[in-house]
Short mmCIF file of C-alpha atoms in Angstrom, two decimals:
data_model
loop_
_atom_site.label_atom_id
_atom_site.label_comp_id
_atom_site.label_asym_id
_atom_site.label_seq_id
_atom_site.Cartn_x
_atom_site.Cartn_y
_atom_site.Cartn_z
CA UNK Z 184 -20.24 -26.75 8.91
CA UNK Z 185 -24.36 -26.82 9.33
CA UNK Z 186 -26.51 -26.08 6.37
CA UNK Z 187 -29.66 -24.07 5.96
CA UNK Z 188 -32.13 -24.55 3.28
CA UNK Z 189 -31.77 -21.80 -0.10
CA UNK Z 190 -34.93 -20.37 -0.14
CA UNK Z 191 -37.47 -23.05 -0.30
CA UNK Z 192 -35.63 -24.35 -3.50
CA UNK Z 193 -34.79 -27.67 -1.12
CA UNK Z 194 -30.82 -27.18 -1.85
CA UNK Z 195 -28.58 -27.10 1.57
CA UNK Z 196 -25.87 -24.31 2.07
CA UNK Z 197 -23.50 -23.46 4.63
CA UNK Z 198 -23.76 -20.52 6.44
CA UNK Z 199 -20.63 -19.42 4.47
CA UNK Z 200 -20.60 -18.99 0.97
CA UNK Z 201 -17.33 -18.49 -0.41
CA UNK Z 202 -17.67 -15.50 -2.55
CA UNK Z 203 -14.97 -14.77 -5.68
CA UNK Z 204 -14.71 -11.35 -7.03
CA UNK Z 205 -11.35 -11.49 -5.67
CA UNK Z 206 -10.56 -14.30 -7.87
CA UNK Z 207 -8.34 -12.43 -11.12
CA UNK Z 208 -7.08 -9.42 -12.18
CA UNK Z 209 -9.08 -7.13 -9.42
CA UNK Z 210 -7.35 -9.28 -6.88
CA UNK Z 211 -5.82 -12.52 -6.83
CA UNK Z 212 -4.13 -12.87 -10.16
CA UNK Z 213 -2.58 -16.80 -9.66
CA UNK Z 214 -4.93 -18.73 -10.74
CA UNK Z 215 -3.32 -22.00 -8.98
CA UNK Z 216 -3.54 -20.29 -5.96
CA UNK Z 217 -7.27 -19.18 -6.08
CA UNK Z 218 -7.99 -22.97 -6.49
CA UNK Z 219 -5.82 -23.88 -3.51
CA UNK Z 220 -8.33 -21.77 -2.11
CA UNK Z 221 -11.18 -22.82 -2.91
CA UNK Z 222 -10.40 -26.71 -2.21
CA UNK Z 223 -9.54 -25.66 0.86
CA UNK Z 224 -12.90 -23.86 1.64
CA UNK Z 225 -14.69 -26.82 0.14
CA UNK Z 226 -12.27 -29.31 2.79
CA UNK Z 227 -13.48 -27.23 5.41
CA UNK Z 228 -17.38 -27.68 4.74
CA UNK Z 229 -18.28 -25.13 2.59
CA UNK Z 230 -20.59 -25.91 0.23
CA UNK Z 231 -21.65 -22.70 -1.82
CA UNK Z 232 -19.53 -20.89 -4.01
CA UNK Z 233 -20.89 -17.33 -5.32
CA UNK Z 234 -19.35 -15.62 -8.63
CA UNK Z 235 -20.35 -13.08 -11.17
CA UNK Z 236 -19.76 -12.93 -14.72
CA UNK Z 237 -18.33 -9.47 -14.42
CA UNK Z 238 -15.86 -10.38 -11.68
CA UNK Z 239 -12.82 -9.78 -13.17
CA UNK Z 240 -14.32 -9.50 -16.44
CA UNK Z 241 -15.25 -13.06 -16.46
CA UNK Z 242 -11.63 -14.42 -15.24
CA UNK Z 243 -13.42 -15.22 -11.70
CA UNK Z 244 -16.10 -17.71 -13.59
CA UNK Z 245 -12.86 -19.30 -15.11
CA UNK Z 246 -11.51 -20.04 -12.31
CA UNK Z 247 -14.01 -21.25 -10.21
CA UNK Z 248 -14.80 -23.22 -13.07
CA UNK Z 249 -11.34 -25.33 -13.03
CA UNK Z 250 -11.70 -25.23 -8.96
CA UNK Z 251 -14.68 -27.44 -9.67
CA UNK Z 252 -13.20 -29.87 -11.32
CA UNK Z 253 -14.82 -33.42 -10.24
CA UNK Z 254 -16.15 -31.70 -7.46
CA UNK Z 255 -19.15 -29.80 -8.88
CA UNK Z 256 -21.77 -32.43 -7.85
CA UNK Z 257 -21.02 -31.39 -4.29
CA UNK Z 258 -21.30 -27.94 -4.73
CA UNK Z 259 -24.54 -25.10 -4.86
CA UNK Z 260 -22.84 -22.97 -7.78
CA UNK Z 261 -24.16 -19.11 -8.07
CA UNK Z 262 -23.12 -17.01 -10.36
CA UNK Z 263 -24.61 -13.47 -11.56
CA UNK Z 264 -26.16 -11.23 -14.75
CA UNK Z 265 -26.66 -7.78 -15.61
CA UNK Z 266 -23.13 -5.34 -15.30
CA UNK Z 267 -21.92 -4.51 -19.04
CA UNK Z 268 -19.49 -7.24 -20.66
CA UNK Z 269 -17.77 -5.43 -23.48
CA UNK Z 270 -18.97 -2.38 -25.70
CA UNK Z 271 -22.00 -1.85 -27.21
CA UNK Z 272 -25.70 -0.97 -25.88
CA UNK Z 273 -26.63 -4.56 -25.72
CA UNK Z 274 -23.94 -6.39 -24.01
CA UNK Z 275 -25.31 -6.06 -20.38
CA UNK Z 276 -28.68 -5.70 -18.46
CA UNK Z 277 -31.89 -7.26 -17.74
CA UNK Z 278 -33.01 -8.23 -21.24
CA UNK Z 279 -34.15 -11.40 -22.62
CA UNK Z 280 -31.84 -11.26 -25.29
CA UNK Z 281 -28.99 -10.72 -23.01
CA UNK Z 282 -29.47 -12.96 -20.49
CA UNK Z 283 -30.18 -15.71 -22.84
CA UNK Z 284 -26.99 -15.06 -24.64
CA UNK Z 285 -24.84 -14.37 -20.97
CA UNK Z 286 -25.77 -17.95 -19.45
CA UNK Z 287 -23.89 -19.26 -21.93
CA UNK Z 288 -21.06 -17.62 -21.96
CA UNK Z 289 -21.18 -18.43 -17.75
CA UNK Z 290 -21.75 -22.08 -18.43
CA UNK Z 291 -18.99 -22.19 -21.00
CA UNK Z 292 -16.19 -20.25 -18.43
CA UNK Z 293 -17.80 -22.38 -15.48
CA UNK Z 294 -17.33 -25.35 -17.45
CA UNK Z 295 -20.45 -26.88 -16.18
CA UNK Z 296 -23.82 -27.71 -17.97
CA UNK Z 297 -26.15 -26.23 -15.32
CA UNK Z 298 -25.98 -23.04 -12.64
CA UNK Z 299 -27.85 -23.69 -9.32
CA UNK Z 300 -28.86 -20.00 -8.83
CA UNK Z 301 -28.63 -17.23 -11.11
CA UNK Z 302 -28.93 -14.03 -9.87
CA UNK Z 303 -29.44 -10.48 -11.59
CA UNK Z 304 -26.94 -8.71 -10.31
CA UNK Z 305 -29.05 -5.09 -10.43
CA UNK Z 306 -32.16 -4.29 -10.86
CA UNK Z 307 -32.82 -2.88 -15.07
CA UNK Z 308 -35.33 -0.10 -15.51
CA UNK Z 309 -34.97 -0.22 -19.01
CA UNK Z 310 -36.29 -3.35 -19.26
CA UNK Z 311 -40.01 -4.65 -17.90
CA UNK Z 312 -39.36 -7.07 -14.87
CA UNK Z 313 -41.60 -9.61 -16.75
CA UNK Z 314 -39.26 -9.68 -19.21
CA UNK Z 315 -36.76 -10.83 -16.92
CA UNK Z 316 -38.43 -13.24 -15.00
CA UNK Z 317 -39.99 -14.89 -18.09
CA UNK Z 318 -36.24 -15.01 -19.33
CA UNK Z 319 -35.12 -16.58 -16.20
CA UNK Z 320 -37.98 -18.98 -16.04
CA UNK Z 321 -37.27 -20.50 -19.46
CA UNK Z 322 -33.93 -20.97 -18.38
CA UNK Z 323 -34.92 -23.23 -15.26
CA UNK Z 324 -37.55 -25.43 -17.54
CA UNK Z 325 -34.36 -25.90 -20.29
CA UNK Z 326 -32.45 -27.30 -17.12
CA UNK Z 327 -29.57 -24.58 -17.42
CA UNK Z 328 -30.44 -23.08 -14.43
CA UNK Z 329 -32.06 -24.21 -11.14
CA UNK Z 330 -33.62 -21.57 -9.40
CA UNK Z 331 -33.47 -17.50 -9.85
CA UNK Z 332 -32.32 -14.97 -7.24
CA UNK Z 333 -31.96 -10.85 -7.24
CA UNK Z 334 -29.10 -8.43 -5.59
CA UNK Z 335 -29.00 -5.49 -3.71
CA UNK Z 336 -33.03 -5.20 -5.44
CA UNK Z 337 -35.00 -2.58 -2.94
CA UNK Z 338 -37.67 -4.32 -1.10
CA UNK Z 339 -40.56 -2.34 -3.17
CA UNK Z 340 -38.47 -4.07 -6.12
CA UNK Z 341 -38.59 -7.54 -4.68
CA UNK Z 342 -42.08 -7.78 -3.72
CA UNK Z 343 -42.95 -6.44 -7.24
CA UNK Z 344 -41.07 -9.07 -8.93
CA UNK Z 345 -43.18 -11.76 -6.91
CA UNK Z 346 -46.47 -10.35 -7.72
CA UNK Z 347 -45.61 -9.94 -11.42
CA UNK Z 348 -44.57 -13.30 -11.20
CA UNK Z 349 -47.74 -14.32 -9.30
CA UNK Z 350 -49.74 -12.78 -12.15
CA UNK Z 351 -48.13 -13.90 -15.13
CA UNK Z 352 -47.72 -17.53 -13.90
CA UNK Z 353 -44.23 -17.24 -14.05
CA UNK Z 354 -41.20 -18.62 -11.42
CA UNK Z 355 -40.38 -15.87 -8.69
CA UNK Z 356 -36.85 -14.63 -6.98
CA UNK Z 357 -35.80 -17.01 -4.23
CA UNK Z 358 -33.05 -15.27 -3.28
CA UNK Z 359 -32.10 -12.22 -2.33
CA UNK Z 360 -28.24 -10.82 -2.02
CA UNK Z 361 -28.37 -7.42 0.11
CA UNK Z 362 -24.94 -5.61 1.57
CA UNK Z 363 -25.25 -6.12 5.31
CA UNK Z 364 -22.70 -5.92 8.06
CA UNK Z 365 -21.79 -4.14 11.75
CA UNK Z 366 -21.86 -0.88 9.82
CA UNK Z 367 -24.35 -1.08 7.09
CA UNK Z 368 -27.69 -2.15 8.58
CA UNK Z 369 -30.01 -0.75 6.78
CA UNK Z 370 -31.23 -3.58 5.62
CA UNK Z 371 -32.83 -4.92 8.53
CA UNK Z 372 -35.76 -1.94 8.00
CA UNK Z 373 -37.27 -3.20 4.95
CA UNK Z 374 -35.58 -5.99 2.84
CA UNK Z 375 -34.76 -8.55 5.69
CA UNK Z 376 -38.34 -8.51 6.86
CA UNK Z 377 -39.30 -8.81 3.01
CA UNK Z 378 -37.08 -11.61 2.28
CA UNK Z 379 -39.02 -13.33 5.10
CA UNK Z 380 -42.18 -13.02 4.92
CA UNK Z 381 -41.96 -14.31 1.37
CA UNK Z 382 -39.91 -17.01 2.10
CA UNK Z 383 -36.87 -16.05 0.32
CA UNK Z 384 -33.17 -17.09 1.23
CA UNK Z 385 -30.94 -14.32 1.78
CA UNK Z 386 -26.93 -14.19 0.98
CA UNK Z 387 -25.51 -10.77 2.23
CA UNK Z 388 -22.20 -9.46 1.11
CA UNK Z 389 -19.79 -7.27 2.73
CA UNK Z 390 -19.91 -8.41 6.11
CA UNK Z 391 -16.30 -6.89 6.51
CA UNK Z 392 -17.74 -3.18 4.96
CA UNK Z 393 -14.71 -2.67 2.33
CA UNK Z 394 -11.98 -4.00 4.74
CA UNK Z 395 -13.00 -1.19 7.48
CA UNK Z 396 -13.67 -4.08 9.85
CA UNK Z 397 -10.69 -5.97 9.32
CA UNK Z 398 -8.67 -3.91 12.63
CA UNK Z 399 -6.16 -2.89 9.51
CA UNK Z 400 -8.06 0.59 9.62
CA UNK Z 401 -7.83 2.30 12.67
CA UNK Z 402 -8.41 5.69 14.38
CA UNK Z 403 -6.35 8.06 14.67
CA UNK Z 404 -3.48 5.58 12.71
CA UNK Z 405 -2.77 6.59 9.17
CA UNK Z 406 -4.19 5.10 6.12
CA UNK Z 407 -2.64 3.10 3.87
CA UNK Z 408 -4.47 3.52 0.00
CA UNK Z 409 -1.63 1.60 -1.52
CA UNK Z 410 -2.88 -1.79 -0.80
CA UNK Z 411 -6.32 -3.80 -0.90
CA UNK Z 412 -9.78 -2.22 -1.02
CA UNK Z 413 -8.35 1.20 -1.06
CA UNK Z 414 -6.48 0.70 -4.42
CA UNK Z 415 -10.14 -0.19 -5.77
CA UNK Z 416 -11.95 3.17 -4.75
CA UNK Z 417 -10.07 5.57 -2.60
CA UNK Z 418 -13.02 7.60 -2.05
CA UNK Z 419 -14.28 5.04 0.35
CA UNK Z 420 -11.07 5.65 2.47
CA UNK Z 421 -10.87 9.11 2.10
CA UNK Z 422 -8.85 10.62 5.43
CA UNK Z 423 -10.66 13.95 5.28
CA UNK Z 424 -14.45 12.30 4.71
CA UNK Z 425 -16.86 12.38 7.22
CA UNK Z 426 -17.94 9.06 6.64
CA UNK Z 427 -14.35 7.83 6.82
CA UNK Z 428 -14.18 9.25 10.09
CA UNK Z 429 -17.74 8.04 11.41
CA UNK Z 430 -16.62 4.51 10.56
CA UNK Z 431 -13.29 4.81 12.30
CA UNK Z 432 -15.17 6.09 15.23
CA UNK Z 433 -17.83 3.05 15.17
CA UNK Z 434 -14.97 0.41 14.76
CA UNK Z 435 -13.04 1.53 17.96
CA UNK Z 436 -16.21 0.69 20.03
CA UNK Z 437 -16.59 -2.46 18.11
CA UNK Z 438 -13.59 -3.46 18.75
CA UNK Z 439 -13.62 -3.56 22.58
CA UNK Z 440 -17.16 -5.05 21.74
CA UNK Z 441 -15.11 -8.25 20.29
CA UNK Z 442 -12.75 -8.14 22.77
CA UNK Z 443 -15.34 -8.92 25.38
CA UNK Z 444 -17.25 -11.63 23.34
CA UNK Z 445 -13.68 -12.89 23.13
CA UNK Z 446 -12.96 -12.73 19.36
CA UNK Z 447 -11.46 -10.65 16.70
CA UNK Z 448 -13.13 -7.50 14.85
CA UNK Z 449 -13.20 -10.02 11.94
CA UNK Z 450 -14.98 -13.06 13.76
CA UNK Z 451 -17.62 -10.67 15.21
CA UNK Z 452 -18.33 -9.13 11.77
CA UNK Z 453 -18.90 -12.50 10.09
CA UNK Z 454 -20.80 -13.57 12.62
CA UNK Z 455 -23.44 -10.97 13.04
CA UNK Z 456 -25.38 -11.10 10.18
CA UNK Z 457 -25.50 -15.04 10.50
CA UNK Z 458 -27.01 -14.30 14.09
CA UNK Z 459 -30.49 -12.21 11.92
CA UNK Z 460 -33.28 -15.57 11.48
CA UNK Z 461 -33.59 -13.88 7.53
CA UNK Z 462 -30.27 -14.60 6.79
CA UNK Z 463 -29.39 -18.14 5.20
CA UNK Z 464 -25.62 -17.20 3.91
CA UNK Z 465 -23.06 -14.87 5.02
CA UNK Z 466 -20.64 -14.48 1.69
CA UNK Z 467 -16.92 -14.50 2.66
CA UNK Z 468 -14.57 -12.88 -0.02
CA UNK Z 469 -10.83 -14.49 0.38
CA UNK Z 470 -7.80 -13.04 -1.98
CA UNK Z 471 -5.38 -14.95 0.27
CA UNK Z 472 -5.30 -18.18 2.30
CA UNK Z 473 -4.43 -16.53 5.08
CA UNK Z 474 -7.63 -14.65 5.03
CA UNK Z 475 -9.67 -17.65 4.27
CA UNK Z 476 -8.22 -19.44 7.10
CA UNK Z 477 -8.92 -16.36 9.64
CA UNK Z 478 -12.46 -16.45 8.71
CA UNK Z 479 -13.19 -20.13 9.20
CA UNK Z 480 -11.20 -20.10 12.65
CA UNK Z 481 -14.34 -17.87 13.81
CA UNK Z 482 -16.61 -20.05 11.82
CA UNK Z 483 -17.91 -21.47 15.71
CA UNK Z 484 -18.59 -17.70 17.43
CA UNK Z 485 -22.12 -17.13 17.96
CA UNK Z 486 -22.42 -14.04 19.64
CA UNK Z 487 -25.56 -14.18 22.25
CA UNK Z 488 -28.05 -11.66 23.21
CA UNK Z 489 -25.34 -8.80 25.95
CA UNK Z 490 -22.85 -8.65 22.99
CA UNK Z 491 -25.41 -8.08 20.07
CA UNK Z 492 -27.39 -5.48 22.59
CA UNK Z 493 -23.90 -3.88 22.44
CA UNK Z 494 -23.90 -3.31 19.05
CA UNK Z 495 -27.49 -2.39 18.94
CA UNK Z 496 -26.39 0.36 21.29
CA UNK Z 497 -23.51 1.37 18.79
CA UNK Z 498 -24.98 0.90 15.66
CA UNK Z 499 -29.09 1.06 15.98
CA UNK Z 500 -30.85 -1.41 14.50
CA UNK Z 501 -31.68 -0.49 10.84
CA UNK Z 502 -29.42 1.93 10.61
CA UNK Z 503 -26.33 2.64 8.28
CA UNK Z 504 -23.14 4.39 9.53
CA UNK Z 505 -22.33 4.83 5.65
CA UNK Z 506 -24.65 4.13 2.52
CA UNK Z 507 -23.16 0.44 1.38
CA UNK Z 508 -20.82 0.34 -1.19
CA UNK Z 509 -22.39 -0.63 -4.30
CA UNK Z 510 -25.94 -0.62 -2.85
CA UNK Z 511 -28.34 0.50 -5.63
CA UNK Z 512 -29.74 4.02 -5.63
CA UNK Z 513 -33.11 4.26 -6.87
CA UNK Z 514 -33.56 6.32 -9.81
CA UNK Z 515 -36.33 8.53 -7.78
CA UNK Z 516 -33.20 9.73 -6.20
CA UNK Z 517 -30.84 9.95 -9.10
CA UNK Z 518 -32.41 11.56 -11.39
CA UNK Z 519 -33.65 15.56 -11.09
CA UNK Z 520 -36.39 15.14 -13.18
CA UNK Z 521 -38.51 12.35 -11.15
CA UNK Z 522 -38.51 14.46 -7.94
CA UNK Z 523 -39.41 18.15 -9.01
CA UNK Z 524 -41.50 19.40 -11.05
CA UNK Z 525 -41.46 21.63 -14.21
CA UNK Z 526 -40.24 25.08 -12.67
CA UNK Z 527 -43.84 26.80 -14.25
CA UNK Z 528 -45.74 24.32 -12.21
CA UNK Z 529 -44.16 24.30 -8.73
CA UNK Z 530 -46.47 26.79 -7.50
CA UNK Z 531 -49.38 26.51 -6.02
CA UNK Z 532 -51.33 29.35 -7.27
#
């Protein structure tokens, strides 16, 4: 397995990051199991290992936390802040007061004294970004965390955060963690480019959209919403959706795509977003062994310039067949009242 550099920070990944919201009750419930796994990733040369506090309601952080038992000096360790942990107006966000009191509670389920890269998990409107970053940089000169990274943040958002940071003397995002895969590219317009030019490392999620480009979903072949992603949000698989059937339709061309490169639908998924210079980590998201074991068979395709003109040709660069589930919708968008005016003043006489 090669390494890139995180972001500047100096800290060597491999281009996979195993990734472990399936780790617990939304997924994988054996917990003896979900460390087989993850030795087994680490045997193979992966180095990074991605979690969230609100995976599983913090059940992921637990286990990753006995996987890395005597072997935490040899692994990057990320974990995430900012989805609601409980009742109450408090328990979740961007604050200072929260994530003060939330990097605890991840180092305690981690069992570890220090995180490598903490990430907000969402951008918080309700809180001012220098409140975060200031927050986050305390954390790094204490020693409980190493470095500071955002997800799914809106390139506007990102280069924000930097120049706050800039101004206020304070440590900036060196990481960002977009959704990015064969059908959800539009992340190439704006936040890849971003990410670069400020010399940010980038870990992108999703690379198998939901399961849709797993060959298990196919067209004209009925669904089955019993099992996996679909028993998670069925409205992403819904038969009768337009963007159901828009995805079907792009997979059936990507599939004879992989056929000529000479892999699976799978391989060529994980592999394209490793082939974009911005990316540093592709995060793969095992329940099973099996599917950890598919994945690192392809971990050696690198798809050259005919098959990724293909896709360009299928998918256009930029471009999303679907908006990415889970991607953050700006609240410009969202919310009536920040896009039209009081109905007396909408005139213009």
């Amino acid at each position: 397995m090669r390494h890139r550099v995180l972001g500047g920070t100096g800290m060597e990944v491999s281009p996979y990051c195993l990734g472990t919201m399936m780790f617990g009750s939304v997924g994988n419930r054996d917990h003896d199991d979900c460390v087989r796994i993850t030795h087994a990733a680490l045997d193979a040369g992966i180095n990074f290992v991605d979690t969230a506090d609100m995976y599983s309601a913090g059940e992921s952080e637990t286990i990753v936390g006995k996987a890395l038992k005597g072997r935490r000096d040899d692994v990057v360790l990320a974990t995430k802040v900012y989805f609601p942990m409980g009742d109450g107006p408090n328990r979740g966000g961007g604050s200072r007061r929260w994530i003060v009191h939330e990097v605890e509670e991840s180092l305690r389920r981690l069992q570890t004294d220090r995180i490598d890269l903490y990430q907000v998990h969402r951008r918080d409107h309700t809180t001012d970004i220098e409140e975060t970053l200031s927050a986050l940089t305390d954390l790094v000169r204490q020693g409980k965390i190493r470095a500071f990274g955002c997800s799914t943040f809106p390139s506007d958002e990102v280069v924000e955060a930097h120049h706050v940071a800039e101004r206020r003397g304070l440590m900036r995002f060196r990481t960002e963690q977009p959704p990015y895969s064969l059908l959800a590219r539009g992340v190439e317009r704006h936040v890849l480019p971003v990410v670069q030019r400020l010399g940010m490392g980038a870990l992108t999620w999703s690379p198998l959209a939901s399961g849709f480009l797993t060959g298990r979903y196919r067209k004209g072949q009925a669904l089955d919403l019993s099992t996996g992603r679909p028993t998670l949000n069925p409205n992403r698989f819904d038969p009768s959706s337009p963007l159901t059937a828009a995805k079907l339709e792009a997979v059936e061309k990507l599939v004879d795509v992989a056929a000529e490169a000479g892999c699976t639908l799978p391989e060529l998924a994980v592999a394209f977003p490793l082939a974009h210079p911005a990316v540093t980590s592709v995060i793969i998201g095992p329940r099973t062994m099996e599917q950890l074991q598919n994945t690192l068979a392809g971990a050696s395709v690198a798809l050259d310039d005919a098959v990724l003109d293909r896709i360009d040709e299928i998918v256009p660069p930029g471009t999303d067949v679907y908006p990415p589930d889970g991607a953050w919708t700006p609240p410009s968008l969202t919310e009536q009242a920040r896009r039209r005016r009081p109905a007396a003043a909408r005139s213009a006489a």
